[in-house]
Tab-separated table of C-alpha atoms and ligand atoms in Angstrom:
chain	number	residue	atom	x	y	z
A	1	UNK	CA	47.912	-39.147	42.294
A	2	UNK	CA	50.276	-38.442	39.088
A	3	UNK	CA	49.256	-35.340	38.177
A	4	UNK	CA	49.897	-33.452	41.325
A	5	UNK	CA	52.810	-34.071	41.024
A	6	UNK	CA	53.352	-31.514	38.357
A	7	UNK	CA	51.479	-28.562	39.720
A	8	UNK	CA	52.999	-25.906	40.360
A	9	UNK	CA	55.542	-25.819	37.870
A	10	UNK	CA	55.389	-23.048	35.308
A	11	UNK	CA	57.678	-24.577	32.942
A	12	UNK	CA	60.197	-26.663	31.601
A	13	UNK	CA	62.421	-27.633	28.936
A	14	UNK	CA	63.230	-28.666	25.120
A	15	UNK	CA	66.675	-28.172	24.914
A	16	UNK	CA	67.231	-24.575	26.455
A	17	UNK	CA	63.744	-23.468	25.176
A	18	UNK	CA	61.271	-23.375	27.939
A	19	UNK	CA	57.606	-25.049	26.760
A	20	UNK	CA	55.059	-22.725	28.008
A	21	UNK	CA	51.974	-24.525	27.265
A	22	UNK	CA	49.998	-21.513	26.799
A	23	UNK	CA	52.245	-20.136	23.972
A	24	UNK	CA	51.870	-23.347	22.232
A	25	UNK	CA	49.004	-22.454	19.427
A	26	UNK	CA	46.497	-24.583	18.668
A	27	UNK	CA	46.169	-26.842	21.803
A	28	UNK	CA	42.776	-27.922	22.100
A	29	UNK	CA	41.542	-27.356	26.080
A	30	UNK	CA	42.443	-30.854	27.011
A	31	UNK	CA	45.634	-31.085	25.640
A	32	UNK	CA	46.683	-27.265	27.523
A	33	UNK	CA	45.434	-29.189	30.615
A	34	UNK	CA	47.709	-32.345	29.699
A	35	UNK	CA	50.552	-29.686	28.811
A	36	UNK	CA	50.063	-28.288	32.571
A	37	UNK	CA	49.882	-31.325	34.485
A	38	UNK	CA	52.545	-32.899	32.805
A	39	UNK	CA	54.831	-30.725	31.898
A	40	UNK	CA	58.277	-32.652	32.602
A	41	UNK	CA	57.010	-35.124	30.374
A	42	UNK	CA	56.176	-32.861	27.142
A	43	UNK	CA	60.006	-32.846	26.019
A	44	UNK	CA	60.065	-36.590	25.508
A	45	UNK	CA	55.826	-36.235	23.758
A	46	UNK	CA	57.267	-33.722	21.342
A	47	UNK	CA	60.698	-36.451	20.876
A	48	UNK	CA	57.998	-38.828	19.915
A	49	UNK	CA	56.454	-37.338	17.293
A	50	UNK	CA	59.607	-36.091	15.939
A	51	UNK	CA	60.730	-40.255	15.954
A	52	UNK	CA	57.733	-41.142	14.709
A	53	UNK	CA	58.114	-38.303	11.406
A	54	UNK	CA	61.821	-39.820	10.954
A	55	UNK	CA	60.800	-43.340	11.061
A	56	UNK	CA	57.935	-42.876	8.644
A	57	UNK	CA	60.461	-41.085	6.238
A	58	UNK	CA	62.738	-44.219	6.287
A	59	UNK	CA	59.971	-45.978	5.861
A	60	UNK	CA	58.900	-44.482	2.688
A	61	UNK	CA	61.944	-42.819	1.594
A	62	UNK	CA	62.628	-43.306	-2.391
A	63	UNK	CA	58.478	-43.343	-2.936
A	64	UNK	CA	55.803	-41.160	-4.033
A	65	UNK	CA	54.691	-40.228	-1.483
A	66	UNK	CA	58.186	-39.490	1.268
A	67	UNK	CA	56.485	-38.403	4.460
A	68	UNK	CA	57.357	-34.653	3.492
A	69	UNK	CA	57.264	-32.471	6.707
A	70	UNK	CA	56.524	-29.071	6.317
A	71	UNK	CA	55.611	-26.091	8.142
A	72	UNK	CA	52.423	-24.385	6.365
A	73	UNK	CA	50.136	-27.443	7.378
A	74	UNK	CA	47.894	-28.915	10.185
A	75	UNK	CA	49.732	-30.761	12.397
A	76	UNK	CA	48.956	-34.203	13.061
A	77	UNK	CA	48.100	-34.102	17.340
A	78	UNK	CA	47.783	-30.203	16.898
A	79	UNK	CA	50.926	-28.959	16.677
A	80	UNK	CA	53.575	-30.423	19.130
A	81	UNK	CA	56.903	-28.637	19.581
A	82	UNK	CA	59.918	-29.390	18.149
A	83	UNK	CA	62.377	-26.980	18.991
A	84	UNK	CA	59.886	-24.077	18.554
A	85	UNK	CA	59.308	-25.498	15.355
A	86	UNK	CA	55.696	-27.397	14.745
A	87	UNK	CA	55.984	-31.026	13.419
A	88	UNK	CA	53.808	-30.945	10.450
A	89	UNK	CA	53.278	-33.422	7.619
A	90	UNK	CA	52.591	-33.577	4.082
A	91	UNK	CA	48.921	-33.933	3.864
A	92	UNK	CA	45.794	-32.152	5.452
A	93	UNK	CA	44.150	-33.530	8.356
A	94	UNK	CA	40.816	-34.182	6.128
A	95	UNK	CA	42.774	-36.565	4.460
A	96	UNK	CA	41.682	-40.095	5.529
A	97	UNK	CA	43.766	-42.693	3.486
A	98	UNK	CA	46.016	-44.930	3.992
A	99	UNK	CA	49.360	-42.863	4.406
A	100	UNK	CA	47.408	-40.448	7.339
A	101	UNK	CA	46.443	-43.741	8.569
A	102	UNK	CA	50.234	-44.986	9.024
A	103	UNK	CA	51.186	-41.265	10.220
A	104	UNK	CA	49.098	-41.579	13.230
A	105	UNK	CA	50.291	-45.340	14.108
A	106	UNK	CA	53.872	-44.228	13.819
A	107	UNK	CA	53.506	-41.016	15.717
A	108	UNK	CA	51.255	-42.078	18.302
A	109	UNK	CA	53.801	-45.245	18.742
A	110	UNK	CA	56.406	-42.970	18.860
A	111	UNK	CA	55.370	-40.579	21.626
A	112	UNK	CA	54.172	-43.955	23.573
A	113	UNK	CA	57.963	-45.202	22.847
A	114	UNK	CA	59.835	-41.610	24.051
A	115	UNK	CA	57.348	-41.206	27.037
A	116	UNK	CA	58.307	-44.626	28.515
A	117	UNK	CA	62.454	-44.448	27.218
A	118	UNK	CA	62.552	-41.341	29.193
A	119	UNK	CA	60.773	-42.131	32.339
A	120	UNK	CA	62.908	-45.610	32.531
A	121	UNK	CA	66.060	-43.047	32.330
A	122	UNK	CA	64.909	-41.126	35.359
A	123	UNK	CA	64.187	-37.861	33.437
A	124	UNK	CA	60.843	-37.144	35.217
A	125	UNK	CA	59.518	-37.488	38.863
A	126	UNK	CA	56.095	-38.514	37.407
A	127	UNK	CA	57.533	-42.105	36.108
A	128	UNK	CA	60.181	-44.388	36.007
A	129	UNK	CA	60.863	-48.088	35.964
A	130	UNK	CA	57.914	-50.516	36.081
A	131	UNK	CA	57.857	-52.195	39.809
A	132	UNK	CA	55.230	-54.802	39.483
A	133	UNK	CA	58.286	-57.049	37.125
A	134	UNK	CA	55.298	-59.518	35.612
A	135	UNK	CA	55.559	-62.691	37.065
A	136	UNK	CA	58.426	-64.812	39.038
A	137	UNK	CA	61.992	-64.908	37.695
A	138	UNK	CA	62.706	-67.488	35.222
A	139	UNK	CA	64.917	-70.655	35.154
A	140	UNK	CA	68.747	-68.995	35.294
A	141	UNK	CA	68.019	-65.518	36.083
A	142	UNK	CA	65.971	-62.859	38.297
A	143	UNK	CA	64.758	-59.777	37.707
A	144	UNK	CA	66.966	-56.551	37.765
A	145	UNK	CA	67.645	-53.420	35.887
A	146	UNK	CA	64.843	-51.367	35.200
A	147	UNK	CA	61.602	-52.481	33.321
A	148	UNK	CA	59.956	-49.827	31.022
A	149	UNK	CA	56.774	-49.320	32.108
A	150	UNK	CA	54.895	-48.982	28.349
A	151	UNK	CA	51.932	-48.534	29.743
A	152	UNK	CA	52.704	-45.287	31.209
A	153	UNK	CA	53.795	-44.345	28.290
A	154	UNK	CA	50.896	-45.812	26.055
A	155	UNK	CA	48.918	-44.003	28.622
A	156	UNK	CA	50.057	-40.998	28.005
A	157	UNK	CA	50.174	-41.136	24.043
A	158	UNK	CA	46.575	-41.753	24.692
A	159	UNK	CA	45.706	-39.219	26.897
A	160	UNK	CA	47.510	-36.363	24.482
A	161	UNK	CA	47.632	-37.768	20.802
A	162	UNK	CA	43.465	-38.758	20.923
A	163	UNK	CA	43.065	-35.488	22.905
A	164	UNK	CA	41.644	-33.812	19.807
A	165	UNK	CA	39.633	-37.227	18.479
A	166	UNK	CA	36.335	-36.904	20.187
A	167	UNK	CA	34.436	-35.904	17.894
A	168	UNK	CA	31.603	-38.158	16.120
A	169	UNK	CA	32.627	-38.983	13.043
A	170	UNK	CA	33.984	-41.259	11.079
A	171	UNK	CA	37.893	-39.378	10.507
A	172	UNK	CA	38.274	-39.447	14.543
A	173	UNK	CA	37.080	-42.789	14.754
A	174	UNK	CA	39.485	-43.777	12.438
A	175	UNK	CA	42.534	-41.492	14.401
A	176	UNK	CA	41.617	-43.378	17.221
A	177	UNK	CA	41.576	-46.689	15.734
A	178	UNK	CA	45.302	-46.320	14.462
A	179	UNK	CA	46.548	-44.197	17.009
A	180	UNK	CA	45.652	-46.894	18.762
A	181	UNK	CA	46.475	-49.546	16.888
A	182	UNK	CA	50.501	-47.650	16.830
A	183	UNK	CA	50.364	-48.160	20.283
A	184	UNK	CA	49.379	-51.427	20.746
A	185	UNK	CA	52.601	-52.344	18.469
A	186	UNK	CA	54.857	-51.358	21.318
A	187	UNK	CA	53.112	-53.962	24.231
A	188	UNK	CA	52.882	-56.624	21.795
A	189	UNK	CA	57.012	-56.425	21.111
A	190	UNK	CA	58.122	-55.993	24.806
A	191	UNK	CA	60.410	-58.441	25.665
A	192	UNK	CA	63.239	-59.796	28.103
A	193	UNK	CA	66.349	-57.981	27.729
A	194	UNK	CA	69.080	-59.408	30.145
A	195	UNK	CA	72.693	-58.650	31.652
A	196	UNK	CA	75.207	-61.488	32.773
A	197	UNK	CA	77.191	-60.793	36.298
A	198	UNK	CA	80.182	-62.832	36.779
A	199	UNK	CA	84.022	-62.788	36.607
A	200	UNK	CA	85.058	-62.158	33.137
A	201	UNK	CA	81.643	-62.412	32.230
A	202	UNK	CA	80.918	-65.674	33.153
A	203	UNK	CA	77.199	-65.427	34.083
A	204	UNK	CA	76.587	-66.567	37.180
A	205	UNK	CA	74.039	-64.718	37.741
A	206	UNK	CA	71.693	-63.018	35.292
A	207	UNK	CA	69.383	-60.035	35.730
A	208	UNK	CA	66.392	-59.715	33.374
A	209	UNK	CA	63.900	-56.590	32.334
A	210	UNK	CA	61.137	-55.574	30.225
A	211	UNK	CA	62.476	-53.973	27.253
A	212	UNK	CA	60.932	-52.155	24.402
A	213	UNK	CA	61.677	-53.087	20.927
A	214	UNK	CA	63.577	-51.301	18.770
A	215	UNK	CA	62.052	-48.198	17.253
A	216	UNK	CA	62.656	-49.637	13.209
A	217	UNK	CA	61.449	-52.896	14.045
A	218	UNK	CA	58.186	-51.203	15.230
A	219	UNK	CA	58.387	-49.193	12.136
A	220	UNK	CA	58.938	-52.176	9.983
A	221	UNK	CA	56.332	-53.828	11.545
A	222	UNK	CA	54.151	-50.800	10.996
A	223	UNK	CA	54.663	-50.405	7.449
A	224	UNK	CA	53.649	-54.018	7.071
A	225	UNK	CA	50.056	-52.835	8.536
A	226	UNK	CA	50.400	-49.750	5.851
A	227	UNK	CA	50.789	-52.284	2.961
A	228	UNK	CA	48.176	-54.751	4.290
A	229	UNK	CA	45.978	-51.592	5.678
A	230	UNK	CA	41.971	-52.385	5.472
A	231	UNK	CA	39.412	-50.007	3.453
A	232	UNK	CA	36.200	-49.052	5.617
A	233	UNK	CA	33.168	-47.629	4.792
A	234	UNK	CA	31.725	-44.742	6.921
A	235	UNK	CA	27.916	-45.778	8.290
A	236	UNK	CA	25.434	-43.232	10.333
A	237	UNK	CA	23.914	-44.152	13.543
A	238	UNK	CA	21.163	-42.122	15.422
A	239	UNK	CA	22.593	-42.107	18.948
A	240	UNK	CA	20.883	-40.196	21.859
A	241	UNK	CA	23.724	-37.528	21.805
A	242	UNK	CA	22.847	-37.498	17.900
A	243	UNK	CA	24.550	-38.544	14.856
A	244	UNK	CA	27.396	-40.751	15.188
A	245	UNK	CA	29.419	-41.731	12.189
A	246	UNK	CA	31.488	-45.485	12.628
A	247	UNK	CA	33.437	-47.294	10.110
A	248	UNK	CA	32.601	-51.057	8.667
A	249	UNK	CA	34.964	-53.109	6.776
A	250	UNK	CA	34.137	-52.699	2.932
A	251	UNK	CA	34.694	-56.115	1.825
A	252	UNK	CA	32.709	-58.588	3.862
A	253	UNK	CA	34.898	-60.984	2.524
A	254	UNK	CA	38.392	-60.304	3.683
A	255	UNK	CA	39.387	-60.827	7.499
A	256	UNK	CA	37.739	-58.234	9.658
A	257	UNK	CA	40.308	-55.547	11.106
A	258	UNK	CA	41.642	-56.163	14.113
A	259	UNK	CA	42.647	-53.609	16.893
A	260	UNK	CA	46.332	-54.155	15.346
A	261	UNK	CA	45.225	-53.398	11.688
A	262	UNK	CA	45.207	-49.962	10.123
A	263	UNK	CA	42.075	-48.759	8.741
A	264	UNK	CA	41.487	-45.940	6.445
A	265	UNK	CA	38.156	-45.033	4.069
A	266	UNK	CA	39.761	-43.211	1.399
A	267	UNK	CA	41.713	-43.435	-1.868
A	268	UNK	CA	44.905	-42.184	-2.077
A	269	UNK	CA	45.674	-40.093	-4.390
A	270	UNK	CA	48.890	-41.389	-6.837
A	271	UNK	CA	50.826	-38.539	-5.623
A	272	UNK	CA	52.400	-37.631	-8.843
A	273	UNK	CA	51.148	-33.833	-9.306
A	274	UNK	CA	51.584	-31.370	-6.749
A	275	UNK	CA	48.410	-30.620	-5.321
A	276	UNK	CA	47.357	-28.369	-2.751
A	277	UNK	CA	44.153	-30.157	-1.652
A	278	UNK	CA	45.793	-33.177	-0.799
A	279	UNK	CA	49.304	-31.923	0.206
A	280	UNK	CA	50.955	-33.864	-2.599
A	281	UNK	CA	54.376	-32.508	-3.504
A	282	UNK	CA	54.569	-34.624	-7.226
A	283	UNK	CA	57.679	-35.686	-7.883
A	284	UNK	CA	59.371	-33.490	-9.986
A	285	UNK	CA	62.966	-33.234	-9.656
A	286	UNK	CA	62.966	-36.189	-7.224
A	287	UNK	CA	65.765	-37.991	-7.824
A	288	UNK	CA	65.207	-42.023	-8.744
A	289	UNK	CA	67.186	-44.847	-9.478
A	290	UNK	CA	67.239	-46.229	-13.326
A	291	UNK	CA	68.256	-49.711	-12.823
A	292	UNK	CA	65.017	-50.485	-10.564
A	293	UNK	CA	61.918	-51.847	-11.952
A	294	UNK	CA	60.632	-50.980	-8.169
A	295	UNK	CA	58.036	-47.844	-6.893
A	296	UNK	CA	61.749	-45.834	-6.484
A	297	UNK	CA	62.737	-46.545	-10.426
A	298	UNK	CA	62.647	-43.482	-12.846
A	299	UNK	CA	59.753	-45.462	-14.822
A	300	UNK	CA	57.270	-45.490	-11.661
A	301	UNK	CA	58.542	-42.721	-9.328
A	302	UNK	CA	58.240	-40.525	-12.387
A	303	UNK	CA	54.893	-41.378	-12.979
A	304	UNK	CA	55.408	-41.956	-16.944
A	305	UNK	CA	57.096	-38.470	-17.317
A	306	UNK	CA	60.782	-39.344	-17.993
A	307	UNK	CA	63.677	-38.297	-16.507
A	308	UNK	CA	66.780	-36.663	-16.647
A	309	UNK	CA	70.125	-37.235	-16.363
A	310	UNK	CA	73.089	-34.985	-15.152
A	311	UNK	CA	76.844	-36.046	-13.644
A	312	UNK	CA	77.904	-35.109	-10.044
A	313	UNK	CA	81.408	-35.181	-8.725
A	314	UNK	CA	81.583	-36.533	-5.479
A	315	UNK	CA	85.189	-36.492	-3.184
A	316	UNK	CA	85.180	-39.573	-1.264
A	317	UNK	CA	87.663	-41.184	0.792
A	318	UNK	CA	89.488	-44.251	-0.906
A	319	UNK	CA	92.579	-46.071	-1.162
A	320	UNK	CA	92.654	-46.378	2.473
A	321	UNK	CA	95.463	-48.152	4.508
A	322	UNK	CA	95.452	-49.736	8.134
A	323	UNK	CA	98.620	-49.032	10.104
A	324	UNK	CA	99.729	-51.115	12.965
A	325	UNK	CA	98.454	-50.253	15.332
A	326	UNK	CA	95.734	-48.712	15.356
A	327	UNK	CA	94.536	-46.140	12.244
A	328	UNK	CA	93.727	-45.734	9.153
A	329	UNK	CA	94.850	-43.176	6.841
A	330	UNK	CA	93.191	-42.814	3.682
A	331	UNK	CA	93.067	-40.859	0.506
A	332	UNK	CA	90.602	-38.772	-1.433
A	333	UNK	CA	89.424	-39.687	-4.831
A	334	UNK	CA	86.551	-37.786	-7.006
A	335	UNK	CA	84.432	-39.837	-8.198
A	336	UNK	CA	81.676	-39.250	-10.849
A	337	UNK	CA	78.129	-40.671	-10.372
A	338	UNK	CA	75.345	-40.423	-13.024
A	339	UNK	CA	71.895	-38.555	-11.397
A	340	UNK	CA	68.675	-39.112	-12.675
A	341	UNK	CA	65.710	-36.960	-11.383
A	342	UNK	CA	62.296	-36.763	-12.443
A	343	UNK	CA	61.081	-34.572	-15.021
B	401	NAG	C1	60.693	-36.043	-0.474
B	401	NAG	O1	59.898	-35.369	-1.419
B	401	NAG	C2	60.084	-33.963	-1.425
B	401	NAG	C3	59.061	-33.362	-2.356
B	401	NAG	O2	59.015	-33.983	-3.615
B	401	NAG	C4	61.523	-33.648	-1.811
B	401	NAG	O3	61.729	-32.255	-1.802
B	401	NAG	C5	62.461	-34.317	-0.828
B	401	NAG	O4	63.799	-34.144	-1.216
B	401	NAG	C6	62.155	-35.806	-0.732
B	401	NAG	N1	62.938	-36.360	0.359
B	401	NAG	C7	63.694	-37.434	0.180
B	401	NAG	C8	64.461	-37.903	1.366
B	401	NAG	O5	63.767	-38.031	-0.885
B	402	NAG	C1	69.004	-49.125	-7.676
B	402	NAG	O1	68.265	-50.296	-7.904
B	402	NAG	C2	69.077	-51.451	-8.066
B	402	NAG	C3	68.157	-52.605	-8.482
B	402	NAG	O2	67.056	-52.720	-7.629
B	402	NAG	C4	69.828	-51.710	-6.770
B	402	NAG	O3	70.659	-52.867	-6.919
B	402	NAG	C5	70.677	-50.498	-6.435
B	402	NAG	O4	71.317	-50.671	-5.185
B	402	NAG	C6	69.822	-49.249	-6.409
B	402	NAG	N1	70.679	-48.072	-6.254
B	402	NAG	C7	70.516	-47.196	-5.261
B	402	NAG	C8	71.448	-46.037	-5.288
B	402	NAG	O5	69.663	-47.323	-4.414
């Protein structure tokens, strides 16, 4: 049994900060109980928010809307440490459109991803490599290395990112749905990564494990589901435990979400004013590019407002020579690049 594994142990580590679970505000019961019993593993829950954050500001760096993090607002799992700091993002938890919709995917997907990266590394006695291997070897190969057993890990994003989902209505159905659906992502991409053995790499004999995908692909992937994301419409049910909210696809006539699609059953707003309410930053002073007709170009980013223009000297390295053998010496050069930022 997993979790007795972990009892007993008071404590253990991000970095050189110790995680006590009880000094972590805002854990809802279950999740202190998850904190407890798996303690060793909350470093590498906490790394997968943190990825999931990062990869959602790739994802929608240059836009409105840039997957701000900041401190003064709730948390998307409650919060979840980050080096004593709590991972928070741009937008209330209330908020039930499309961009909380891809936040919850990527994080959930994320702390799935860390979970199962870390156990296949051999941080934690609760987990490790995935024994059962999935089916005989293939033509030219057998198994070796260590599988990464995702569904520990998916397990485990499930057990502490839905933690705080149970109630009945319609915004936890929908965190569960694309938590969910985040997760999902990473079993669907697992595939065969393998290792040639031989002199001078000649492959004689080739070892083969489950591998995770990359982390961007899954992002990429993700922000395809963001784009192509599905509007519900919240209906009421009398159940015996009482009123139970659930969500139906608004258009009857598009394909019906699937477990892998993101849902979401509210309108975004266009992000271009600050505004408290809805955590939007505007984009003021945001800096855009002049030349693109795209969602980063002055015209769109700056939501009609104009923009301005200033000159910023940059040192860079340039005129840069390879000597035999082997470096590279190189000079530095100002250069002077044109700005534009929002007004
Ligand atoms: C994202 O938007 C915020 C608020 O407008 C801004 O302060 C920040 O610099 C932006 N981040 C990036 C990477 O553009
Ligand atoms: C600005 O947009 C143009 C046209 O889309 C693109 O070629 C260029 O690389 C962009 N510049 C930056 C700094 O992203």
């Amino acid at each position: 049994h997993r979790e007795s594994l972990a009892l007993g142990q008071q404590y253990s580590s991000l970095g050189s900060q110790p995680i006590l679970c009880g000094s972590i505000p805002g854990l809802v019961p279950k999740q202190l109980r998850f904190c407890r019993n798996y303690i060793e593993i909350m470093p590498s829950v906490a790394e997968g928010v943190k990825l999931g954050i990062q990869e959602c500001q790739h994802q929608f760096r240059g836009r409105r809307w840039n997957c701000t993090t900041i401190k003064d607002n709730l948390a998307i799992f409650g919060p979840v440490l980050d080096k004593a700091v709590h991972m928070k993002v741009s937008f209330k938890q209330r908020m039930s459109t499309r961009e909380s919709a891809f936040v919850h995917a990527v994080a959930s997907a994320g702390v799935a991803f860390a979970v199962t990266r870390s156990c296949a590394e051999g941080t934690s006695t609760m987990c490790g490599c995935d024994s059962h291997h999935k089916g005989p070897p293939g033509e030219g190969w057998k198994w070796g290395g260590c599988s990464e057993d995702a569904e520990f890990g998916v397990l485990v994003s499930r057990e502490f990112a839905d933690a705080r989902e149970n109630r009945p209505d319609a915004r936890s159905a929908m965190n569960r749905h694309n938590n969910e659906a985040g997760r999902t992502t990473i079993l669907d991409h697992m595939h065969l990564r393998c290792k040639c053995h031989g002199l001078s790499g000649s492959c004689e004999v080739k070892t083969c494990w489950w591998a995770q995908p990359d982390f961007r692909m899954l992002g990429d992937y993700l922000k395809d589901k963001y784009d192509s994301a599905s509007e519900m419409v919240v209906e009421k049910h009398r159940e015996s435990r009482g009123w139970v909210e659930t969500l139906r696809a608004k258009y009857a006539f598009f394909k019906h979400p699937t477990e892998r699609d993101l849902v979401y059953y509210e309108g975004s707003p266009n992000f271009c004013e600050p505004n408290p309410e809805t955590g939007s930053f505007g984009t003021r002073d945001r800096s855009c590019n002049v030349s693109s007709h795209g969602i980063e170009g002055c015209d769109l980013l700056c939501c009609g407002r104009g923009h301005n223009t200033r000159t910023e000297k940059r040192k860079e390295k340039c005129h840069c020579i390879f000597h035999w053998c082997c470096y590279v010496s190189c000079q530095e050069c100002v250069r002077v690049y044109d700005v534009h930022t929002c007004k």
